[in-house]
Amino acid sequence: MVNFRNAAAAYKSLNGLICVYKPPCVPIKQVQHTIKTNLCRDLNELPDRPREQRVEIVGATNEPMTVKLVPNYADDPLVCGPRYIHEDIRCSWATHLGLFSSGVLLLGINEGTKLTYLINTSRLTRAYKIQGQFGKATDTYFWNGKTVERAAYGHVTREKIDAVVAHMQAAHQKAMYELSGLHMESQATYEMASEGLIRPANSKLPVIYGIKCVHFESPNFTLEVQAVNEYDKYLWTLVHDLGMQLRTSAHCTGVQCIRQGKFDLDVALLRKHWQLEHIVDNMDRCRRILEEHQNLMKPESARLSM
Amino acid sequence: MALLKYLSNIIRTVGTTNSVPRRYLCLLSEKPKSEIKFISDNKHGLESTSEDLSTVTPYYPQTYNLAAYVNNSEFLQNLVHLNVNLSKLEKKPNVVEKILKLNFNDIKKHILFINDFVNEEKLGSYLTKNPLILCESLQDLEVRIHYLQSKHFSQHQISRIIEHNPFWLMFSTQRIDKRLGYYQKKFDLSGDEVRYLATKQPRLITYNLHHVTTNTFVIKEEMGFEGSEIKKLLLDKPRLWMMNQKALLERFNFIHNTMKIPHSTLLLHPEVLFCRSFKMKQRYLFLQKLGRAQFDPKKENYVPITSLAEGTDVDFCKMYAKCNISDFNVFLKTL
């Protein structure tokens, strides 16, 4: 924990990336708002700078005038408002996380907003845990939708899920080459492909690099997915497709982002810890991670970095 | 804008025929330090003069906040000394307009009057919340206090009411009387109970009555409390009637339908309804995961329902979940 002498010193140190744990059913805007509010509250509680003085020249103009140093009332926090307000703190997210999704969320604070831009353009892989349930399909593909279909799911086994999931992954591997922006039958593509996985060239289409079933207890199951450019609705459809291919129906019951690049759940800051000291602490940790992995921010090749 | 209009009214141009008008601002309601002397109409503005020009002050720029005026206004400075938060006042332009017309000598009596009931430390926040009380006539305020005395409120009760509800004195005796009558009739209260309610939560009496009726509906029809239970709830936790209906129902739904807590237990601990639902939810799910979610006092391993709402997470883990706080934190990252 860091102890700050005064608010100005604390404010100056608030530049960088933080990694928070977004709870489900809380919009990302609200996360941003809460963090700004908490930071302002904590900064305003720290020792303030002394009140400014004001030079006053008084007296009749046709006689010698006196110069006085008086406290400036306009500088009193009671008059000009709290020292730190929402507008003083810039905050932006690196990649969006839907309303019902939870998990790792990278936020840039003040100068860190530039870092979030870099992270967004470098397209880090994100790993998700997706909980689903067989037997019911909904119109939104998520638990809150209207039920449109019910189906038996007794025949689903772990082996069958694994087979379908492996097939899905293979299908996406082909999409990965297509989205790399290279000609499919060129030497460059071959060399690139021989080195490993390739990042997509743009941010339009989702690419899935790995997908596997990590837990199955009929009718509930959990998938682990590594992907780039994905969004919450896309992950829900993934569950729906899985249900279709298994000759049953399925809907998604939860999406949790467990990793983004090198930032995993260990680093993520829980909602109760969104306070100045913890945020500054977390910022240091994130900075160290970024320093260790320089290529996270500015990848030199199209190869997929974690 | 009204403020600016007002200020421009009191800005008087010192009559000179010069092309550059000299303006004199008699700020707010304070008297100028000396009488304005008309500067003898010299042909050129640049001519030197031996007269005292200290009363000629520069033209005040238009402004949206009081900080621009505070250094020149003794009235505003006095308010700052009283700990009134001017930055909050200026958010309401119509209030500022009325306040700036006042003179400190006029409001001295008001402040002394309020000080009879409100502590000196709380005077600032009191006036920040309700600055317009300074515009009420002192007789009215006295009548409203006399009304409370005539209704057999003790001196201690009256000061608590005034202190906890800055807007109470703004209501005419007829309105207050009507409202006290409303609560007495609606919840079937005795005289002592009305006094107790008004003292316990004075803000409820002046609260939006539409809000109160809808909350009564929520508590009676949607949550299913009986008449006498409602009365007990009202006297125990009147703040329930000032809560958002949606939030109230959502919390109740979770406690009653998901956690299966009966009405009788809820009646003993209504304060759990004040706890934010995510906090209760995560503690409940954690207990359930540990197999400790047992809220029946007659069985073993009883966990009181208040434990979900009160105390820090560290205390909760130590006392009821019997585990380390880090386990709880790891669990929170799986939600």
XYZ file of C-alpha atoms in Angstrom:
641
model
C 0.000 0.000 0.000
C 1.160 3.483 -0.798
C 0.639 6.381 1.545
C 0.230 9.685 -0.177
C 1.390 12.950 1.312
C -1.208 15.002 -0.460
C -3.867 14.815 -3.104
C -1.746 16.380 -5.832
C 0.923 13.683 -5.523
C -1.724 10.997 -5.638
C -3.350 12.527 -8.682
C -0.029 12.695 -10.512
C 0.540 9.001 -9.944
C -2.828 8.116 -11.423
C -1.627 7.453 -14.944
C -1.835 4.003 -16.360
C -3.730 0.845 -16.898
C -5.812 -0.932 -14.299
C -7.394 -4.317 -14.436
C -10.743 -4.669 -12.700
C -13.202 -7.491 -12.234
C -16.492 -6.470 -13.790
C -19.434 -8.050 -11.984
C -22.270 -9.411 -14.125
C -25.368 -7.250 -14.719
C -23.417 -4.040 -14.184
C -22.923 -2.004 -17.344
C -19.374 -1.059 -18.206
C -20.353 2.623 -18.063
C -21.363 2.187 -14.464
C -18.035 0.553 -13.659
C -16.327 3.570 -15.155
C -18.562 5.945 -13.216
C -18.032 4.139 -9.914
C -14.270 4.172 -10.343
C -14.267 7.885 -11.155
C -16.499 8.664 -8.189
C -14.394 6.597 -5.815
C -11.175 8.167 -7.025
C -12.581 11.675 -6.610
C -13.863 10.836 -3.140
C -10.521 9.413 -2.008
C -8.524 12.235 -3.571
C -10.699 14.843 -1.888
C -10.175 13.167 1.461
C -6.401 13.399 1.211
C -4.640 16.454 2.669
C -5.419 19.441 0.503
C -3.031 22.096 -0.711
C -3.064 25.332 1.373
C -5.610 27.938 0.386
C -4.361 30.533 -2.037
C -3.650 34.079 -0.879
C -4.881 37.151 -2.607
C -3.229 40.528 -2.974
C -5.518 43.433 -2.297
C -4.589 47.055 -2.854
C -6.911 49.219 -0.793
C -7.303 52.808 0.217
C -8.131 56.102 -1.386
C -6.478 56.621 -4.737
C -5.306 60.127 -3.980
C -3.408 58.988 -0.897
C -0.762 56.303 -0.362
C -2.512 52.944 -0.740
C -1.878 49.824 1.323
C -1.140 46.352 -0.009
C -2.652 43.476 1.908
C -2.353 39.719 1.623
C -5.719 38.192 2.428
C -7.028 34.639 2.120
C -8.760 34.059 -1.171
C -12.327 33.058 -0.529
C -12.801 32.004 -4.128
C -10.297 29.205 -3.546
C -12.195 27.701 -0.627
C -13.566 24.219 -1.440
C -16.872 25.446 -0.012
C -17.049 28.106 -2.709
C -15.407 26.611 -5.761
C -16.487 23.041 -5.137
C -14.452 19.911 -4.441
C -10.874 19.871 -5.728
C -11.291 16.777 -7.874
C -14.380 16.133 -9.937
C -15.349 13.567 -12.551
C -14.098 15.703 -15.424
C -10.575 15.610 -14.001
C -10.299 11.886 -14.465
C -10.281 10.340 -17.887
C -11.158 6.697 -18.061
C -11.556 4.432 -21.050
C -11.879 0.716 -21.558
C -9.648 -1.343 -23.808
C -12.252 -3.772 -25.082
C -15.942 -3.824 -24.426
C -17.549 -6.364 -22.145
C -21.296 -6.873 -22.407
C -23.822 -6.133 -19.674
C -24.269 -9.765 -18.631
C -20.646 -10.758 -18.988
C -18.310 -10.607 -16.045
C -14.593 -10.819 -15.637
C -11.354 -9.131 -16.522
C -11.728 -5.606 -17.798
C -8.843 -3.325 -18.684
C -9.365 0.365 -17.994
C -7.008 3.200 -18.782
C -6.869 6.112 -16.372
C -5.680 9.566 -17.454
C -2.540 8.992 -19.551
C -3.387 5.302 -19.553
C -6.160 5.947 -22.048
C -3.444 5.864 -24.712
C -2.462 2.387 -23.552
C -6.004 1.126 -23.910
C -5.991 2.279 -27.506
C -2.811 0.328 -28.146
C -4.215 -2.737 -26.440
C -7.369 -2.478 -28.481
C -5.467 -2.284 -31.759
C -2.993 -5.019 -30.851
C -5.935 -7.435 -30.465
C -4.960 -9.501 -27.468
C -6.615 -12.875 -27.118
C -9.275 -13.147 -24.498
C -10.139 -16.356 -22.712
C -13.699 -16.973 -21.618
C -15.550 -19.418 -19.489
C -18.995 -19.856 -20.958
C -21.639 -21.600 -18.915
C -24.478 -23.199 -20.814
C -27.438 -25.420 -20.260
C -28.970 -28.048 -22.532
C -32.664 -28.632 -22.986
C -33.901 -25.130 -23.733
C -33.331 -22.611 -26.479
C -34.212 -18.960 -26.088
C -34.701 -16.185 -28.596
C -31.738 -14.174 -27.328
C -29.573 -17.311 -26.827
C -29.188 -16.174 -23.210
C -31.032 -17.163 -20.042
C -33.066 -13.956 -19.956
C -34.704 -14.563 -23.338
C -38.032 -16.081 -24.189
C -38.041 -19.862 -24.487
C -38.546 -20.878 -28.088
C -37.754 -24.581 -27.960
C -37.380 -27.398 -25.507
C -35.587 -30.627 -26.315
C -34.393 -33.826 -24.672
C -30.730 -33.871 -23.759
C -30.296 -37.368 -22.244
C -28.224 -38.561 -25.157
C -25.532 -35.900 -24.761
C -22.262 -37.252 -23.397
C -18.900 -35.701 -22.732
C -17.407 -37.470 -25.759
C -20.043 -36.095 -28.093
C -19.493 -32.555 -26.830
C -15.736 -32.931 -27.245
C -16.163 -34.129 -30.825
C -18.438 -31.248 -31.821
C -16.277 -28.696 -30.045
C -13.150 -29.978 -31.795
C -14.954 -29.676 -35.105
C -15.907 -26.089 -34.339
C -12.312 -25.226 -33.504
C -11.086 -26.716 -36.761
C -13.628 -24.719 -38.722
C -12.420 -21.535 -37.095
C -8.811 -22.332 -37.863
C -9.629 -22.015 -41.540
C -11.336 -18.676 -40.882
C -8.160 -17.519 -39.154
C -6.105 -17.886 -42.351
C -8.765 -16.155 -44.385
C -8.879 -13.215 -42.012
C -5.108 -12.839 -41.817
C -5.310 -10.686 -44.939
C -2.747 -12.831 -46.810
C -3.198 -14.709 -50.049
C -3.991 -18.288 -49.198
C -1.574 -19.866 -51.647
C 1.511 -17.759 -51.132
C 4.883 -18.491 -49.604
C 4.412 -15.743 -47.045
C 1.270 -17.357 -45.755
C 3.016 -20.679 -45.519
C 5.872 -19.255 -43.528
C 3.536 -17.403 -41.263
C 1.389 -20.458 -40.717
C 4.376 -22.615 -39.928
C 5.268 -20.305 -37.062
C 1.944 -20.699 -35.339
C -1.318 -18.879 -34.996
C -2.024 -15.630 -36.828
C -3.845 -12.509 -35.679
C -6.749 -11.242 -37.760
C -6.036 -8.208 -39.905
C -9.087 -6.225 -38.860
C -11.409 -6.005 -35.907
C -14.588 -6.897 -37.713
C -14.926 -10.663 -37.547
C -14.496 -12.842 -34.472
C -11.870 -15.561 -34.611
C -11.761 -18.467 -32.206
C -8.408 -20.090 -31.553
C -9.295 -22.705 -29.039
C -12.479 -24.087 -27.613
C -12.926 -26.977 -25.250
C -15.369 -28.309 -22.761
C -13.943 -28.091 -19.262
C -16.923 -29.190 -17.234
C -19.978 -31.256 -17.980
C -22.677 -32.238 -15.577
C -25.865 -32.780 -17.515
C -27.592 -30.457 -18.318
C -24.979 -27.870 -17.363
C -21.696 -27.505 -19.129
C -18.827 -25.037 -19.269
C -16.772 -24.188 -22.321
C -13.418 -22.483 -22.329
C -12.829 -20.328 -25.379
C -9.827 -18.310 -26.574
C -10.810 -15.736 -29.101
C -10.105 -12.370 -30.702
C -12.677 -9.800 -31.834
C -15.465 -11.670 -30.110
C -18.420 -10.063 -28.388
C -20.900 -11.398 -25.861
C -23.717 -12.151 -28.326
C -21.339 -14.091 -30.541
C -20.352 -16.295 -27.614
C -24.016 -16.931 -26.852
C -24.633 -18.100 -30.417
C -21.689 -20.441 -30.017
C -23.577 -22.233 -27.260
C -26.725 -22.257 -29.342
C -24.838 -23.819 -32.284
C -23.342 -26.422 -30.001
C -26.825 -27.408 -28.923
C -28.027 -27.638 -32.512
C -25.138 -29.840 -33.576
C -25.724 -32.145 -30.626
C -29.343 -32.674 -31.774
C -30.728 -30.817 -28.804
C -31.042 -27.172 -27.802
C -28.947 -25.096 -25.478
C -28.744 -21.594 -24.103
C -26.019 -19.644 -22.412
C -26.247 -18.981 -18.674
C -23.133 -16.927 -18.144
C -20.058 -15.506 -19.776
C -16.918 -14.809 -17.784
C -13.733 -13.364 -19.203
C -10.891 -15.071 -17.347
C -7.919 -13.643 -19.187
C -7.014 -10.856 -21.563
C -3.480 -11.053 -22.923
C -1.329 -11.497 -19.833
C -3.920 -10.048 -17.488
C -5.752 -12.779 -15.646
C -8.140 -13.047 -12.729
C -5.310 -12.815 -10.182
C -4.616 -9.232 -11.124
C -8.261 -8.195 -11.436
C -9.540 -5.852 -8.758
C -12.807 -6.785 -7.047
C -15.623 -4.275 -6.734
C -15.048 -3.759 -3.008
C -11.427 -2.830 -3.736
C -12.136 -0.017 -6.173
C -10.420 2.530 -3.929
C -7.495 4.831 -4.459
C -4.830 2.727 -2.693
C -5.854 -0.505 -4.330
C -6.158 1.130 -7.735
C -2.681 2.641 -7.501
C -1.363 -0.729 -6.345
C -3.059 -2.452 -9.229
C -1.698 0.121 -11.653
C 1.831 -0.775 -10.554
C 1.171 -4.456 -11.124
C -0.242 -3.799 -14.574
C 2.732 -1.607 -15.438
C 5.100 -4.416 -14.457
C 3.188 -6.872 -16.620
C 3.355 -4.509 -19.565
C 7.091 -3.988 -19.053
C 7.735 -7.714 -18.958
C 5.818 -8.268 -22.156
C 6.716 -5.389 -24.424
C 5.270 -7.068 -27.486
C 1.782 -7.019 -25.949
C 1.264 -3.428 -26.955
C 3.164 -3.094 -30.196
C 3.289 -6.484 -31.905
C 5.892 -6.605 -34.654
C 4.494 -9.480 -36.637
C 1.095 -10.912 -37.374
C 1.835 -13.793 -35.045
C -0.598 -14.195 -32.232
C 0.800 -13.063 -28.931
C -0.979 -14.379 -25.904
C -29.826 33.977 -16.435
C -32.119 35.538 -13.910
C -29.126 36.235 -11.737
C -27.389 38.059 -14.530
C -30.462 40.081 -15.240
C -30.630 41.037 -11.605
C -27.025 41.980 -11.473
C -27.292 44.061 -14.584
C -30.144 45.925 -12.934
C -27.998 46.987 -10.069
C -25.114 47.944 -12.245
C -25.353 51.659 -12.613
C -23.410 53.546 -15.139
C -21.657 56.552 -13.790
C -22.781 59.245 -16.117
C -19.963 60.468 -18.186
C -20.135 61.498 -21.753
C -16.924 59.617 -22.458
C -16.869 56.976 -25.095
C -15.577 54.516 -22.492
C -18.343 54.137 -19.948
C -17.218 53.812 -16.382
C -19.420 51.508 -14.472
C -19.996 51.211 -10.821
C -21.220 48.020 -9.383
C -23.055 48.277 -6.155
C -22.699 44.645 -5.478
C -25.589 42.735 -4.055
C -27.477 44.537 -1.364
C -24.550 46.033 0.438
C -24.235 49.712 0.646
C -21.419 51.252 -1.296
C -18.526 52.339 0.857
C -19.060 55.967 0.012
C -21.445 57.982 -2.024
C -20.824 58.025 -5.699
C -19.325 61.199 -6.831
C -20.047 62.113 -10.340
C -16.826 62.684 -12.039
C -16.843 66.182 -13.389
C -17.383 65.852 -17.065
C -13.898 66.165 -18.397
C -13.556 65.908 -22.083
C -10.818 63.260 -22.129
C -10.867 60.070 -20.122
C -7.128 60.091 -19.749
C -6.897 63.337 -17.818
C -5.307 62.949 -14.370
C -7.440 63.686 -11.362
C -6.817 64.207 -7.691
C -10.180 62.785 -6.639
C -10.565 59.527 -4.781
C -11.455 56.898 -7.366
C -11.418 53.864 -5.094
C -15.187 53.662 -5.252
C -15.025 53.180 -9.008
C -14.738 49.469 -9.389
C -14.299 47.540 -12.589
C -17.199 46.146 -14.450
C -18.029 42.649 -13.262
C -17.862 39.921 -15.853
C -20.822 37.671 -16.328
C -20.404 34.534 -14.343
C -22.036 31.239 -13.603
C -20.675 30.815 -10.116
C -20.548 32.669 -6.880
C -16.789 32.336 -6.535
C -16.434 35.410 -8.724
C -18.271 37.569 -6.215
C -17.278 36.029 -2.909
C -14.155 38.142 -2.363
C -16.151 41.351 -2.612
C -19.229 40.366 -0.719
C -19.230 40.294 3.023
C -22.573 38.518 2.938
C -21.248 35.578 0.963
C -18.139 35.489 3.122
C -20.275 35.249 6.206
C -22.118 32.324 4.674
C -18.773 30.632 4.051
C -17.862 31.211 7.693
C -21.070 29.414 8.578
C -19.849 26.467 6.440
C -22.505 26.914 3.807
C -21.440 25.179 0.624
C -21.811 27.897 -2.002
C -20.722 25.580 -4.792
C -23.856 23.559 -4.147
C -26.063 26.622 -3.859
C -25.044 28.000 -7.223
C -26.403 24.897 -8.949
C -29.880 26.337 -8.339
C -30.006 29.724 -10.069
C -33.442 30.683 -8.783
C -32.270 30.138 -5.229
C -29.148 32.202 -5.756
C -31.210 35.056 -7.099
C -33.246 35.185 -3.918
C -30.298 34.711 -1.606
C -28.244 37.491 -3.159
C -30.973 39.999 -2.506
C -30.679 39.410 1.221
C -28.697 41.449 3.667
C -26.717 39.775 6.398
C -28.405 41.881 9.043
C -31.795 40.575 7.879
C -30.828 36.954 8.179
C -29.013 37.237 11.500
C -32.230 36.596 13.337
C -33.046 33.629 11.142
C -29.700 32.059 11.850
C -30.025 32.601 15.585
C -33.505 31.148 15.386
C -32.327 28.024 13.565
C -29.389 27.758 15.917
C -31.837 27.170 18.750
C -32.650 23.822 17.197
C -29.652 22.919 15.091
C -26.113 22.368 16.283
C -23.505 24.850 15.170
C -21.584 22.206 13.206
C -24.675 21.203 11.320
C -25.839 24.727 10.591
C -23.774 24.865 7.415
C -25.172 21.718 5.890
C -28.638 22.772 7.039
C -28.440 26.058 5.162
C -26.842 24.347 2.156
C -29.788 22.013 1.896
C -32.423 24.633 2.421
C -31.109 28.160 1.849
C -34.577 29.503 1.134
C -35.435 29.309 4.807
C -33.609 32.639 5.079
C -36.323 34.165 2.893
C -39.190 32.919 5.067
C -40.623 35.392 7.509
C -39.566 34.878 11.084
C -43.142 34.986 12.345
C -44.108 32.078 10.123
C -41.250 30.016 11.455
C -42.271 30.766 15.022
C -45.863 29.802 14.264
C -44.681 26.480 12.862
C -42.650 25.769 15.983
C -45.648 26.745 18.138
C -47.740 24.304 16.151
C -45.396 21.477 17.102
C -45.462 22.598 20.724
C -49.260 22.665 20.675
C -49.194 19.081 19.431
C -47.225 18.135 22.552
C -43.883 17.538 20.907
C -41.172 17.842 23.519
C -38.378 20.368 23.063
C -35.933 17.559 22.349
C -38.215 16.095 19.697
C -38.709 19.444 18.014
C -35.002 20.110 17.724
C -34.479 16.620 16.326
C -37.193 17.181 13.736
C -35.823 20.541 12.653
C -32.259 19.271 12.571
C -32.959 16.137 10.561
C -35.370 17.679 8.109
C -34.237 21.096 6.872
C -37.403 21.446 4.829
C -39.831 20.958 7.701
C -40.065 24.656 8.512
C -40.886 25.479 4.902
C -44.216 23.672 5.187
C -47.171 25.659 6.423
C -48.904 24.406 9.544
C -51.918 23.356 7.496
C -49.805 21.145 5.259
C -47.906 19.596 8.160
C -51.173 19.025 9.974
C -52.672 17.370 6.922
C -49.673 15.149 6.504
C -49.518 14.075 10.138
C -53.227 13.315 9.822
C -52.569 11.303 6.679
C -50.065 9.058 8.438
C -52.255 8.740 11.506
C -55.251 7.676 9.446
C -53.458 5.538 6.890
C -51.486 3.461 9.379
C -53.882 3.751 12.274
C -51.395 5.353 14.651
C -52.003 6.760 18.090
C -50.909 10.287 19.014
C -47.733 9.078 20.658
C -46.895 6.915 17.684
C -47.315 9.817 15.281
C -44.964 11.881 17.414
C -42.526 8.978 17.560
C -42.659 8.551 13.776
C -42.198 12.249 13.096
C -39.218 12.332 15.432
C -37.657 9.133 14.174
C -37.819 10.019 10.485
C -38.933 13.645 10.049
C -38.166 13.520 6.334
C -40.933 10.977 5.818
C -43.582 13.469 6.880
C -42.620 15.975 4.216
C -41.846 13.270 1.644
C -43.641 12.955 -1.671
C -46.967 11.419 -0.675
C -47.377 9.707 -4.023
C -44.133 7.865 -3.361
C -45.337 6.905 0.092
C -48.634 5.525 -1.217
C -46.907 3.427 -3.880
C -44.459 2.072 -1.327
C -47.342 1.207 0.954
C -48.844 -0.675 -1.961
C -45.568 -2.509 -2.583
C -45.217 -3.475 1.063
C -48.839 -4.439 1.547
C -49.904 -6.034 -1.709
C -46.727 -7.105 -3.449
C -44.696 -8.123 -0.426
C -47.697 -9.336 1.488
C -47.321 -7.850 4.940
C -50.400 -7.572 7.151
C -51.844 -4.381 8.617
C -50.293 -4.669 12.062
C -46.989 -5.824 10.588
C -46.910 -2.765 8.344
C -47.402 -0.550 11.377
C -44.526 -2.256 13.132
C -42.337 -1.863 10.053
C -43.251 1.802 9.760
C -42.333 2.564 13.338
C -39.219 0.407 13.194
C -37.787 1.397 9.806
C -39.669 4.365 8.328
C -36.947 4.722 5.704
C -38.469 1.728 3.864
C -41.165 4.127 2.687
C -38.584 6.416 1.148
C -36.817 3.713 -0.829
C -37.138 3.101 -4.518
C -40.031 0.694 -5.065
C -38.192 -1.380 -7.642
C -35.112 -1.845 -5.490
C -37.257 -2.651 -2.478
C -39.191 -5.321 -4.324
C -36.086 -6.802 -5.895
C -34.394 -7.165 -2.510
C -37.495 -8.622 -0.967
C -37.866 -11.073 -3.842
C -34.354 -12.314 -3.360
C -34.642 -12.641 0.418
C -38.113 -14.136 0.494
C -38.284 -16.238 -2.662
C -34.682 -17.283 -3.219
C -33.413 -17.490 0.342
C -36.800 -18.635 1.663
C -36.824 -16.283 4.618
C -40.358 -16.050 6.060
C -42.119 -12.767 6.763
C -41.804 -13.248 10.512
C -37.984 -13.298 10.393
C -37.934 -10.351 8.049
C -40.121 -8.449 10.480
C -37.517 -8.970 13.203
C -34.669 -7.776 10.986
C -36.116 -5.318 8.471
C -32.720 -3.625 8.180
C -31.578 -6.321 5.730
C -33.799 -4.628 3.154
C -31.461 -1.648 3.236
C -28.484 -3.735 2.163
C -27.526 -3.579 -1.492
C -28.678 -6.705 -3.247
C -25.343 -7.626 -4.824
C -23.731 -7.723 -1.405
C -26.356 -10.063 0.024
C -26.351 -12.168 -3.104
C -22.643 -12.839 -3.115
C -22.517 -13.694 0.575
C -25.530 -15.945 0.243
C -24.090 -17.786 -2.772
C -20.815 -18.231 -0.915
C -22.551 -19.712 2.121
C -24.544 -21.951 -0.161
C -21.388 -23.153 -1.853
C -19.898 -23.963 1.553
C -23.138 -25.655 2.584
C -23.627 -23.203 5.425
C -26.726 -21.393 4.185
C -28.876 -22.385 7.129
C -31.075 -19.556 8.353
C -33.373 -21.506 10.678
C -32.508 -20.698 14.307
C -33.976 -23.983 15.517
C -31.467 -26.097 13.635
C -27.726 -26.357 14.157
C -25.163 -24.255 12.276
C -27.529 -21.313 12.350
C -26.422 -18.240 10.465
C -28.366 -15.073 11.309
C -29.758 -13.285 8.281
C -28.296 -9.986 9.483
C -24.814 -11.427 8.952
C -25.395 -11.131 5.198
C -26.068 -7.433 5.419
C -23.831 -6.127 8.166
C -20.154 -5.945 8.881
C -17.125 -6.180 6.692
C -16.301 -9.171 4.535
C -13.430 -10.066 6.872
C -15.778 -10.300 9.854
C -18.283 -12.237 7.823
C -15.711 -14.820 6.768
C -14.349 -15.172 10.274
C -17.652 -15.372 12.122
C -20.026 -17.168 9.823
C -18.300 -18.622 6.782
C -15.398 -19.866 8.978
C -12.841 -19.453 6.266
C -10.149 -17.138 5.075
C -11.007 -13.873 3.373
C -8.896 -14.889 0.372
C -11.205 -17.861 -0.227
C -14.106 -15.467 -0.384
C -12.239 -13.201 -2.791
C -11.419 -16.154 -5.050
C -15.062 -17.124 -4.961
C -16.111 -13.584 -5.951
C -13.959 -13.900 -9.057
C -15.991 -16.861 -10.241
C -19.304 -15.018 -10.292
